[in-house]
């Protein structure tokens, strides 16, 4: 009956929120798990999952990946709930403001509370994450959601997460991007990117200098699962970057791309690659309790080959001198050291393991192991390939064993791999290795008389694939194969410099001469253009040269939206908040400088009269014609109580009033920055007793975010790769929220 009530409640909630049946079912499944239940289907009932797996304990006791005398502590940690962790978006200029708000307000309010007999520990920064931008606490997801005492903190997390200022991400998931050493000019490939927490980190690092609206580098984020690609788009869109492209391919055969360089077409090699492969996920047992029941050694044996294929495809596309980080949320050497050893052996010296021991001071980890055995799901052990019966050769491969040659094994330096154990710093389990490419891979080295592009027979360098699409259109991919799954995507149509859209827009906003018109695109061939997007010059190059080679799901940041009311004022396009920080460096008119008090008025009142603004802003506004404007706050170094970072908001100057066009989550964010506490109780009432709150209630906000969050976890547990790539992994990549 309890499960039935949950189903009815979930479907009703989904209907009220306008959500699909599928999303509502995700909500139901998440609630059954959160109550320690295992949902087996519509009529199957449920049973409690016991956090015991004798085969798991036997396996890791034999492999000795845990230091002697610590195994009981290791197992105890695996049974404990994962602490909540969050990361502050590091590239935005107001990251320090968010950190200050967290430390001085929310953390102080929760640290002395006691909920359900449990004392809430004061949140602490992760010792190894730079600049105190990542924090953890013993607050579980369940306590955060259910305790009235924590409702204000939960609402803060929800709205700041949706506006892209905070990511609720598992601690160990933050490690791989940090080890990549990203610089703004780097071309980056994220091979198995969904659900996208690590991708978000990569974008942040690319934009480390907010004064550069278009870094030279970019991130291409790929996932084989079409549905997960849209979750990835949702994550990436929060960061409003013109330097991210989401594509949909099998990572083990992701196509080679080309781009124009110095008047000729070259192969695109990436400076940095994140290879966070699908895995058995036994490092995620603390949050994915299903793994306790489903764990068996056959999962690792089945995934090993796919992991090697993805890693090989990665290093093929890595530039010489570049770094590829290989990671799993599995503790199993079959998925970890065995894959790295196979990769090093295949490379014949082209790759080497980097020593990353000094890169994250404070991070506790175990060095990679150099000796391990292979066990079947029936419990039979093999120490060497020669012991494996012929009947087992389809299940067990030679690459699963460590090299037998002592010199070769020593030269690989497998101890440079890093395995994070849960009990050392109260985290999930994780494995990471950093590979540096010293030379082309042996099968990519051109022979005499061949061009470099001919070195890889798996990707023929045929002239028809290198032609640029006419009319600056990156059209949909060929109908065969790629369109057998997923949605048909609209084309990406780049505007020409003489497009009739530009003259009125340029005159209205007084765009600077260096405004990159060629970087502006739409998603339609015919009819009026509803939205205009912008991508970086480098991503435009990639799009135009590879329209027939890749399936692009999304790229670009929205900068303008059509507003027919604006035509009478001289411009049919109003500014979009998503792209305001990208566009503002080129805008020289339509800017209204505002104070902290003006920010408060504009974000708490729906359509205030011009007279509600301060004298300075009021005088400026009277001189501006009607239409879209930028509302700009510049910090006053003398007023330390006010935000010490610039704020740009999109607005509309009406006949007698002025309005901010800012999404509700960002509205709440900016209000907090200027010292206005916005909090709703369960009835949607503000803390000041009124019932008004900008654009929707916090109750609805929490419900939506919970559903999105749970949907992300649900998809995450289904693995990065679909069944077309092999068996469906239990745990998959370990991105995702841990709050």
XYZ file of C-alpha atoms in Angstrom:
739
model
C 0.000 0.000 0.000
C 2.861 2.352 0.814
C 4.354 1.865 -2.638
C 0.963 2.380 -4.278
C 0.478 5.654 -2.396
C 3.904 6.770 -3.598
C 2.945 5.981 -7.205
C -0.286 7.946 -6.978
C 1.436 10.841 -5.217
C 4.221 10.912 -7.816
C 1.869 10.897 -10.804
C -0.282 13.591 -9.204
C 2.751 15.780 -8.456
C 4.022 15.291 -11.994
C 0.650 16.264 -13.439
C 0.453 19.404 -11.303
C 3.927 20.473 -12.345
C 3.335 19.690 -16.024
C 5.881 16.888 -15.980
C 5.793 13.799 -18.139
C 4.754 10.389 -16.810
C 8.385 9.266 -17.245
C 9.668 12.109 -15.037
C 6.976 11.353 -12.452
C 8.033 7.696 -12.402
C 11.617 8.812 -11.770
C 10.285 10.717 -8.750
C 8.514 7.569 -7.481
C 11.609 5.398 -7.930
C 13.756 7.946 -6.093
C 11.363 8.073 -3.141
C 11.313 4.287 -2.821
C 15.110 4.234 -2.711
C 15.282 7.120 -0.252
C 13.167 5.064 2.166
C 15.517 2.095 1.982
C 13.147 0.231 -0.351
C 13.888 -1.538 -3.594
C 11.285 -0.904 -6.280
C 11.014 -4.033 -8.366
C 8.221 -2.999 -10.747
C 4.586 -2.046 -10.811
C 3.303 -5.174 -9.086
C 6.339 -6.777 -7.543
C 6.389 -5.060 -4.154
C 9.649 -4.196 -2.406
C 12.259 -5.567 -0.090
C 14.855 -3.888 2.079
C 18.396 -3.886 0.714
C 20.896 -5.203 3.240
C 24.343 -3.664 2.882
C 26.160 -6.970 2.760
C 27.910 -8.757 -0.094
C 30.241 -11.596 0.968
C 31.655 -12.026 -2.545
C 32.619 -8.331 -2.590
C 34.384 -8.628 0.769
C 36.173 -11.829 -0.229
C 37.292 -10.342 -3.547
C 38.818 -7.152 -2.132
C 40.323 -8.943 0.854
C 42.243 -11.170 -1.592
C 43.330 -8.271 -3.828
C 44.706 -6.324 -0.844
C 43.857 -2.871 -2.217
C 43.118 -1.769 1.379
C 46.100 -1.385 3.754
C 46.532 -4.166 6.281
C 44.403 -3.734 9.378
C 42.012 -1.232 7.753
C 39.551 -3.541 5.995
C 36.862 -3.396 8.702
C 37.107 0.395 8.752
C 36.853 0.385 4.935
C 33.699 -1.767 4.981
C 32.126 0.315 7.739
C 32.675 3.484 5.685
C 31.100 1.814 2.645
C 27.909 1.229 4.676
C 27.653 4.825 5.892
C 25.679 7.464 3.946
C 27.788 9.702 1.746
C 28.293 13.221 3.170
C 26.783 16.118 1.262
C 29.309 18.009 -0.846
C 28.997 21.147 -2.911
C 31.249 23.134 -5.200
C 31.065 26.867 -5.831
C 31.331 27.810 -9.491
C 34.871 29.081 -9.641
C 35.006 31.123 -12.827
C 32.304 33.685 -12.090
C 33.565 36.922 -10.645
C 31.117 36.667 -7.748
C 32.331 33.263 -6.489
C 33.888 35.055 -3.520
C 30.540 36.680 -2.727
C 28.796 33.292 -2.678
C 31.537 31.838 -0.491
C 31.228 34.768 1.902
C 27.425 34.293 2.102
C 27.823 30.586 2.786
C 30.455 30.994 5.489
C 28.988 33.991 7.270
C 25.308 33.088 7.087
C 24.127 29.595 6.092
C 26.936 27.511 7.571
C 26.670 29.351 10.884
C 22.909 28.800 10.990
C 23.090 25.022 10.538
C 26.197 23.994 12.451
C 24.666 23.866 15.949
C 21.376 22.225 14.976
C 20.260 18.754 15.999
C 17.906 16.899 13.632
C 16.369 13.501 14.458
C 18.900 13.058 17.244
C 21.832 13.768 14.924
C 24.029 16.791 15.562
C 24.794 18.731 12.401
C 28.532 19.156 11.984
C 29.906 22.485 10.854
C 30.596 22.324 7.093
C 34.279 22.078 6.263
C 36.196 22.903 3.066
C 37.681 19.962 1.179
C 41.340 20.253 2.099
C 42.583 19.434 -1.404
C 40.214 21.639 -3.449
C 41.739 25.046 -4.328
C 40.541 28.323 -2.811
C 37.963 26.784 -0.434
C 35.526 26.409 -3.335
C 34.330 22.913 -2.329
C 32.698 21.951 1.012
C 31.328 18.902 2.781
C 29.051 18.251 5.753
C 27.297 15.304 7.378
C 23.939 16.664 6.182
C 22.293 13.880 4.196
C 19.973 14.525 1.270
C 17.031 13.196 3.287
C 17.676 15.511 6.264
C 18.116 18.508 3.966
C 14.773 17.900 2.301
C 12.680 16.970 5.293
C 13.803 19.099 8.227
C 11.941 22.433 8.638
C 15.014 23.769 10.453
C 17.060 23.369 7.273
C 14.416 24.583 4.813
C 16.090 27.964 4.298
C 19.469 26.341 3.569
C 17.832 23.819 1.231
C 16.075 26.564 -0.733
C 19.389 28.399 -1.034
C 21.074 25.283 -2.431
C 18.224 24.584 -4.855
C 18.067 28.043 -6.415
C 21.841 28.558 -6.518
C 22.265 25.145 -8.141
C 19.699 25.903 -10.831
C 21.317 29.276 -11.571
C 24.718 27.610 -11.970
C 26.462 29.175 -8.988
C 26.724 25.957 -6.973
C 27.101 22.334 -8.069
C 26.050 19.611 -5.653
C 28.615 17.065 -6.729
C 30.304 14.093 -5.095
C 33.755 15.001 -3.791
C 35.764 12.364 -5.698
C 34.007 13.383 -8.924
C 35.755 16.755 -8.646
C 39.247 15.243 -8.870
C 39.737 14.437 -12.609
C 39.157 17.985 -13.961
C 41.608 19.396 -11.410
C 44.314 16.986 -12.591
C 43.838 18.034 -16.228
C 45.471 21.443 -15.617
C 43.110 23.337 -17.914
C 44.180 26.620 -19.520
C 41.894 29.035 -21.452
C 43.371 28.114 -24.839
C 42.930 24.347 -24.487
C 40.781 22.279 -26.815
C 39.066 19.753 -24.530
C 37.121 16.543 -25.175
C 34.923 14.992 -22.481
C 34.291 11.504 -23.878
C 31.560 10.151 -21.563
C 30.255 13.415 -20.194
C 26.690 12.917 -18.893
C 25.283 13.856 -16.464
C 27.777 16.725 -16.637
C 29.208 17.787 -13.267
C 32.776 17.264 -14.461
C 31.925 18.997 -17.748
C 30.794 22.023 -15.754
C 34.164 22.095 -13.992
C 35.972 22.026 -17.334
C 33.917 24.984 -18.568
C 34.657 26.892 -15.368
C 38.397 26.399 -15.777
C 38.222 27.498 -19.406
C 36.629 30.761 -18.237
C 39.020 31.331 -15.353
C 39.520 34.920 -16.605
C 36.055 36.503 -16.745
C 37.454 39.503 -18.653
C 37.843 37.253 -21.704
C 34.331 36.581 -23.105
C 35.678 34.168 -25.728
C 38.539 31.957 -24.556
C 40.472 30.404 -27.428
C 39.704 26.938 -26.096
C 36.458 24.970 -26.001
C 34.849 21.853 -24.537
C 33.247 19.178 -26.699
C 31.125 17.057 -24.358
C 30.026 13.686 -25.721
C 27.708 10.938 -24.571
C 26.365 7.882 -26.392
C 22.936 8.043 -24.744
C 20.703 10.548 -26.498
C 18.495 11.160 -23.439
C 21.489 11.704 -21.179
C 22.787 14.274 -23.682
C 19.822 16.493 -22.824
C 20.618 16.192 -19.127
C 24.144 17.246 -20.099
C 22.751 20.240 -21.997
C 20.762 21.242 -18.894
C 23.924 21.148 -16.755
C 26.061 23.038 -19.272
C 23.433 25.712 -19.973
C 23.578 26.879 -16.356
C 27.091 28.211 -17.054
C 26.087 30.254 -20.131
C 29.284 29.589 -22.067
C 29.731 30.118 -25.833
C 32.568 27.576 -25.727
C 30.688 24.299 -25.123
C 29.281 21.836 -27.651
C 27.291 18.709 -26.734
C 27.525 15.813 -29.207
C 25.988 12.333 -29.328
C 28.337 9.479 -30.297
C 29.664 6.133 -29.169
C 32.832 7.203 -27.324
C 34.756 4.157 -28.550
C 34.359 5.314 -32.160
C 33.867 9.062 -31.799
C 34.714 10.561 -35.192
C 37.892 12.392 -35.969
C 37.196 16.066 -36.573
C 38.849 18.634 -38.821
C 39.248 22.394 -38.737
C 40.739 25.217 -40.801
C 44.126 26.417 -39.680
C 46.270 28.898 -41.605
C 44.260 28.356 -44.774
C 44.446 24.568 -44.777
C 42.424 21.768 -43.247
C 44.021 19.994 -40.294
C 43.020 17.173 -37.978
C 41.665 18.393 -34.646
C 43.799 16.991 -31.840
C 42.733 17.828 -28.282
C 45.044 19.361 -25.671
C 43.098 17.729 -22.835
C 40.808 14.712 -22.742
C 38.650 13.470 -19.879
C 38.043 9.741 -20.188
C 35.634 9.004 -17.333
C 34.483 5.630 -18.601
C 31.378 3.546 -17.791
C 32.215 1.211 -14.940
C 30.751 -1.262 -12.465
C 30.491 1.561 -9.929
C 31.365 -0.310 -6.738
C 32.955 2.895 -5.445
C 29.452 4.420 -5.360
C 27.914 1.930 -2.901
C 27.482 4.670 -0.314
C 24.924 6.468 -2.478
C 23.774 3.779 -4.962
C 22.655 1.061 -2.566
C 21.428 -1.140 -5.429
C 25.095 -1.982 -6.092
C 25.232 -3.988 -2.845
C 22.708 -6.425 -4.239
C 23.891 -6.467 -7.854
C 27.682 -6.526 -7.425
C 29.543 -9.407 -9.061
C 32.938 -9.737 -10.711
C 31.318 -10.373 -14.095
C 30.422 -6.679 -14.348
C 34.080 -5.709 -14.473
C 34.967 -8.534 -16.846
C 32.268 -7.425 -19.279
C 33.200 -3.724 -19.163
C 36.988 -4.130 -19.445
C 37.021 -4.358 -23.246
C 34.772 -1.318 -23.708
C 36.921 0.701 -21.322
C 40.057 -0.109 -23.315
C 38.358 0.786 -26.616
C 37.221 4.157 -25.289
C 40.653 4.904 -23.799
C 42.409 3.933 -27.041
C 40.094 6.182 -29.044
C 40.899 8.968 -26.593
C 44.666 8.791 -26.873
C 44.375 8.576 -30.666
C 42.778 12.024 -30.629
C 45.087 13.500 -27.988
C 47.679 16.020 -29.165
C 51.336 15.192 -28.599
C 52.193 16.895 -25.302
C 48.562 16.704 -24.171
C 47.119 15.095 -21.034
C 44.347 12.529 -20.790
C 42.827 11.729 -17.412
C 41.344 8.225 -17.156
C 38.954 7.683 -14.263
C 36.355 5.273 -12.890
C 34.198 5.107 -9.776
C 35.263 1.461 -9.448
C 37.912 0.052 -7.113
C 38.482 -2.991 -9.320
C 41.976 -3.298 -10.892
C 40.402 -5.068 -13.918
C 38.778 -1.718 -14.773
C 41.633 0.390 -13.455
C 45.308 -0.653 -13.547
C 44.652 -3.398 -16.117
C 43.219 -0.859 -18.586
C 46.108 1.561 -17.997
C 48.683 -1.233 -18.399
C 47.058 -2.375 -21.665
C 47.061 1.207 -22.935
C 50.736 1.726 -22.054
C 51.688 -1.543 -23.702
C 49.827 -0.700 -26.902
C 51.455 2.746 -27.004
C 55.015 1.351 -27.280
C 56.398 4.335 -25.368
C 54.106 7.002 -26.847
C 52.316 7.361 -23.496
C 53.564 7.685 -19.961
C 51.878 7.919 -16.583
C 52.342 11.355 -15.056
C 53.227 11.748 -11.389
C 50.265 13.727 -10.008
C 51.154 13.211 -6.325
C 51.902 16.912 -5.769
C 48.999 18.304 -7.799
C 46.349 18.138 -5.055
C 48.010 18.695 -1.671
C 45.861 17.254 1.102
C 44.245 14.514 -0.980
C 44.750 11.073 0.582
C 45.002 8.181 -1.846
C 46.615 4.777 -2.310
C 49.171 4.295 -5.083
C 48.276 1.987 -7.952
C 48.969 -1.729 -7.480
C 51.277 -3.805 -9.689
C 49.980 -7.278 -8.858
C 46.410 -8.572 -9.034
C 44.402 -11.668 -9.905
C 41.257 -12.292 -11.931
C 38.186 -13.971 -10.468
C 35.128 -15.357 -12.264
C 31.635 -14.750 -10.918
C 31.678 -18.331 -9.607
C 34.688 -17.472 -7.423
C 37.459 -19.176 -9.457
C 40.796 -17.323 -9.379
C 43.432 -16.996 -12.126
C 46.863 -15.473 -11.565
C 48.044 -15.597 -15.170
C 46.540 -15.835 -18.661
C 48.203 -19.204 -19.166
C 45.960 -20.676 -16.430
C 42.729 -19.680 -18.169
C 40.858 -22.539 -19.823
C 40.048 -22.114 -23.506
C 36.341 -22.203 -22.695
C 36.846 -19.025 -20.639
C 38.682 -17.068 -23.342
C 35.584 -15.137 -24.390
C 35.033 -14.013 -20.813
C 38.624 -13.429 -19.664
C 41.170 -11.615 -21.843
C 44.994 -11.380 -21.638
C 44.801 -7.620 -20.998
C 43.088 -8.273 -17.664
C 46.353 -9.538 -16.155
C 49.420 -7.515 -15.131
C 52.440 -7.727 -17.472
C 54.598 -10.769 -16.716
C 57.870 -9.092 -17.737
C 59.232 -7.442 -14.534
C 61.158 -4.780 -16.480
C 58.141 -3.831 -18.574
C 55.964 -3.723 -15.461
C 58.460 -1.497 -13.633
C 58.750 0.865 -16.621
C 54.978 1.456 -16.598
C 55.137 3.041 -13.119
C 51.599 1.877 -12.274
C 52.126 3.105 -8.727
C 51.499 6.610 -10.143
C 47.822 5.710 -10.476
C 45.648 6.984 -7.612
C 42.953 4.981 -5.785
C 40.785 6.912 -3.301
C 39.367 4.746 -0.498
C 36.172 5.848 1.309
C 37.440 5.608 4.874
C 40.486 7.814 4.371
C 38.604 11.110 3.857
C 34.939 10.117 4.148
C 34.313 10.022 0.378
C 33.198 7.583 -2.277
C 35.654 5.159 -3.866
C 37.479 6.313 -7.000
C 40.372 5.622 -9.371
C 42.244 8.134 -11.508
C 45.348 8.095 -13.715
C 46.972 10.907 -15.714
C 48.493 10.004 -19.085
C 50.807 12.267 -21.084
C 51.285 11.714 -24.811
C 54.945 11.865 -25.853
C 54.582 10.827 -29.512
C 51.900 9.684 -31.981
C 50.432 6.261 -31.298
C 52.236 3.513 -33.268
C 49.310 2.906 -35.620
C 48.952 6.666 -36.249
C 52.542 7.272 -37.271
C 52.650 8.049 -40.996
C 54.846 5.890 -43.190
C 56.985 7.451 -45.866
C 54.881 9.080 -48.583
C 51.695 9.350 -46.481
C 50.102 12.428 -44.968
C 49.602 12.401 -41.181
C 45.841 11.997 -41.666
C 46.410 8.678 -43.409
C 47.964 7.112 -40.345
C 44.669 5.861 -38.934
C 42.970 3.401 -41.286
C 39.854 3.336 -39.087
C 38.935 6.870 -40.168
C 39.425 7.310 -43.936
C 40.455 10.794 -44.969
C 38.073 11.094 -47.905
C 37.559 14.411 -49.738
C 33.757 14.389 -49.408
C 34.030 14.429 -45.618
C 36.256 17.490 -45.697
C 34.011 19.764 -47.751
C 32.613 22.812 -45.974
C 28.839 22.963 -46.026
C 27.561 25.754 -48.285
C 25.744 28.831 -46.940
C 27.487 28.578 -43.580
C 25.053 25.888 -42.446
C 25.996 23.013 -40.194
C 23.142 20.757 -41.208
C 21.773 17.616 -39.638
C 23.879 14.457 -39.933
C 23.359 11.809 -42.633
C 20.105 9.843 -42.242
C 21.740 6.442 -41.933
C 22.844 5.132 -38.546
C 22.857 8.424 -36.628
C 19.131 9.049 -36.926
C 18.116 5.608 -35.806
C 17.902 6.948 -32.263
C 17.040 10.158 -30.472
C 15.439 13.348 -31.680
C 16.013 15.056 -35.000
C 18.015 18.190 -34.253
C 17.433 21.565 -35.881
C 20.292 22.812 -38.065
C 22.837 25.382 -36.915
C 22.662 28.273 -39.376
C 25.370 30.924 -39.114
C 24.500 34.484 -40.097
C 26.543 36.285 -42.734
C 28.073 39.696 -42.083
C 25.550 41.359 -44.413
C 22.481 39.711 -42.861
C 19.634 42.291 -42.691
C 19.206 41.510 -38.956
C 22.462 43.251 -38.039
C 22.060 46.956 -39.041
C 19.133 47.756 -36.690
C 20.635 45.678 -33.856
C 24.045 47.278 -34.320
C 22.583 50.792 -34.348
C 20.261 50.217 -31.369
C 22.936 48.793 -29.050
C 25.875 50.645 -30.669
C 27.871 47.431 -31.029
C 31.634 47.898 -31.216
C 33.317 47.298 -34.609
C 35.004 44.135 -33.331
C 31.663 42.439 -32.594
C 32.045 38.928 -34.143
C 28.993 38.790 -36.440
C 30.135 35.524 -37.993
C 29.846 33.804 -34.622
C 26.084 34.427 -34.438
C 23.773 31.551 -35.382
C 20.109 30.544 -35.398
C 18.408 27.147 -35.372
C 16.125 27.654 -38.376
C 16.451 27.911 -42.170
C 13.100 29.510 -42.867
C 10.774 32.060 -41.340
C 11.567 34.695 -38.751
C 14.510 34.031 -36.497
C 13.187 33.718 -32.921
C 16.484 33.456 -31.051
C 20.076 34.369 -31.851
C 22.934 32.413 -30.298
C 26.675 32.944 -30.186
C 29.571 30.488 -30.226
C 33.288 31.080 -30.077
C 35.262 31.402 -33.300
C 36.934 28.030 -32.710
C 33.636 26.164 -32.229
C 32.254 27.824 -35.370
C 35.290 26.459 -37.192
C 34.590 22.949 -35.865
C 30.864 23.106 -36.701
C 31.324 24.231 -40.298
C 34.019 21.681 -41.071
C 32.315 18.630 -39.593
C 28.597 18.944 -40.308
C 28.454 15.496 -41.914
C 30.628 13.796 -39.326
C 28.978 14.444 -35.982
C 25.581 14.690 -34.336
C 25.464 17.998 -32.480
C 22.825 18.217 -29.757
C 23.452 21.747 -28.592
C 25.919 24.601 -28.716
C 26.021 28.350 -28.281
C 24.609 30.731 -25.683
C 21.433 32.735 -26.335
C 22.175 36.459 -26.697
C 19.003 37.941 -28.230
C 15.335 36.936 -28.457
C 12.770 38.369 -30.843
C 10.365 40.847 -29.289
C 7.852 42.265 -31.750
C 7.065 45.169 -29.402
C 10.649 46.293 -29.867
C 10.283 46.912 -33.596
C 8.494 50.220 -32.982
C 11.509 51.337 -30.913
C 14.030 50.440 -33.604
C 15.079 46.884 -32.737
C 13.109 43.634 -32.845
C 15.535 41.768 -30.554
C 15.803 42.123 -26.789
C 18.792 41.012 -24.753
C 18.741 37.540 -23.144
C 20.079 37.185 -19.590
C 21.852 33.930 -20.517
C 24.249 35.712 -22.856
C 24.559 39.089 -21.173
C 28.111 38.519 -19.900
C 29.189 37.283 -23.352
C 27.571 40.197 -25.181
C 28.166 43.135 -22.834
C 31.825 43.748 -23.780
C 30.569 44.735 -27.247
C 27.582 46.921 -26.175
C 28.228 50.672 -25.946
C 24.679 52.003 -25.559
C 21.483 51.102 -23.690
C 23.384 50.739 -20.397
C 21.823 52.007 -17.161
C 24.138 52.186 -14.152
C 22.332 51.242 -10.943
C 23.026 51.107 -7.197
C 22.522 48.336 -4.642
C 19.164 49.873 -3.665
C 18.136 49.932 -7.325
C 18.965 46.226 -7.617
C 16.688 45.516 -4.664
C 13.808 47.511 -6.208
C 14.152 45.945 -9.658
C 14.286 42.378 -8.361
C 11.548 42.572 -5.736
C 8.984 44.631 -7.676
C 7.494 43.332 -10.879
C 7.260 46.551 -12.901
C 8.377 49.525 -10.780
C 7.901 53.135 -11.926
C 11.059 54.970 -12.969
C 10.598 57.198 -9.938
C 11.281 54.200 -7.658
C 14.930 54.259 -8.781
C 17.587 56.391 -7.119
C 18.132 59.905 -8.450
C 21.170 58.971 -10.541
C 19.552 55.939 -12.192
C 16.271 57.843 -12.629
C 18.015 60.655 -14.504
C 19.829 58.165 -16.759
C 16.604 56.256 -17.448
C 14.738 59.414 -18.518
C 17.317 59.931 -21.267
C 16.977 56.371 -22.597
C 14.410 55.494 -25.231
C 12.010 52.611 -24.743
C 13.204 49.049 -25.310
C 15.766 46.527 -24.096
C 18.544 47.742 -21.776
C 21.448 46.522 -19.636
C 21.131 47.225 -15.906
C 24.696 47.416 -14.605
C 25.908 47.522 -11.019
C 29.571 48.402 -10.497
C 31.115 47.794 -7.064
C 32.181 50.594 -4.783
C 35.497 49.630 -3.113
C 34.621 51.964 -0.222
C 31.358 50.168 0.589
C 32.527 46.775 1.844
C 28.982 45.771 2.821
C 27.903 45.856 -0.829
C 28.845 43.185 -3.443
C 32.418 43.630 -4.596
C 31.816 42.353 -8.113
C 29.981 43.736 -11.162
C 26.423 42.597 -11.927
C 24.758 42.814 -15.355
C 20.998 42.313 -15.638
C 18.771 42.417 -18.718
C 15.950 44.934 -18.465
C 13.222 46.740 -20.385
C 12.648 50.492 -20.338
C 8.910 51.072 -20.637
C 6.994 54.319 -21.004
C 6.837 55.070 -17.280
C 8.352 51.944 -15.705
C 11.359 49.674 -15.882
C 11.554 45.906 -15.569
C 14.288 43.307 -15.015
C 14.118 40.242 -17.285
C 15.908 37.805 -14.977
C 15.005 34.122 -14.388
C 13.706 33.457 -10.873
C 16.707 31.469 -9.639
C 19.122 34.200 -10.695
C 16.764 36.786 -9.216
C 16.960 35.036 -5.847
C 20.730 34.776 -6.226
C 21.262 38.490 -6.871
C 18.877 39.437 -4.059
C 20.965 37.402 -1.633
C 24.098 39.116 -2.917
C 22.671 42.528 -2.037
C 21.518 41.366 1.400
C 17.834 40.561 0.823
C 16.782 37.260 2.382
C 14.121 35.547 0.262
C 12.592 32.545 1.967
C 9.227 30.834 1.623
C 7.527 28.478 3.976
C 5.553 25.525 2.620
C 2.568 27.824 1.901
C 4.703 30.096 -0.269
C 4.746 32.935 2.288
C 7.769 35.186 2.449
C 9.650 35.510 5.712
C 8.388 39.080 6.019
C 4.785 37.822 6.142
C 3.804 38.806 2.602
C 2.804 36.256 -0.033
C 4.667 37.873 -2.937
C 7.825 36.260 -4.226
C 9.447 36.976 -7.583
C 8.257 34.551 -10.247
C 7.008 31.501 -8.386
C 7.110 29.945 -4.961
C 10.077 28.279 -3.359
C 7.941 25.204 -2.721
C 7.511 24.723 -6.454
C 11.190 25.496 -6.928
C 12.197 22.743 -4.502
C 9.879 20.200 -6.119
C 11.203 20.928 -9.608
C 14.820 20.780 -8.534
C 14.265 17.558 -6.590
C 12.737 15.933 -9.672
C 15.561 17.087 -11.929
C 18.142 15.989 -9.384
C 16.601 12.540 -8.988
C 16.235 12.173 -12.751
C 19.947 12.874 -13.053
C 20.779 10.221 -10.473
C 18.433 7.736 -12.141
C 20.133 8.237 -15.502
C 23.548 8.188 -13.870
C 22.926 4.763 -12.364
C 22.049 3.446 -15.817
C 25.553 4.130 -17.062
C 27.254 6.433 -19.521
C 26.960 4.041 -22.408
C 23.888 2.264 -23.708
C 23.485 -1.466 -24.215
C 24.658 -0.993 -27.765
C 28.115 -0.622 -26.276
C 27.939 -3.718 -24.126
C 26.333 -4.651 -20.822
C 24.482 -1.966 -18.919
C 26.725 -0.837 -16.049
C 25.354 -0.671 -12.538
C 27.134 2.374 -11.265
C 28.536 4.189 -14.302
C 30.333 7.491 -13.973
C 30.190 9.126 -10.576
C 29.120 12.644 -11.460
C 26.007 13.822 -9.811
C 24.691 15.472 -6.782
C 25.540 14.232 -3.329
C 23.499 16.703 -1.336
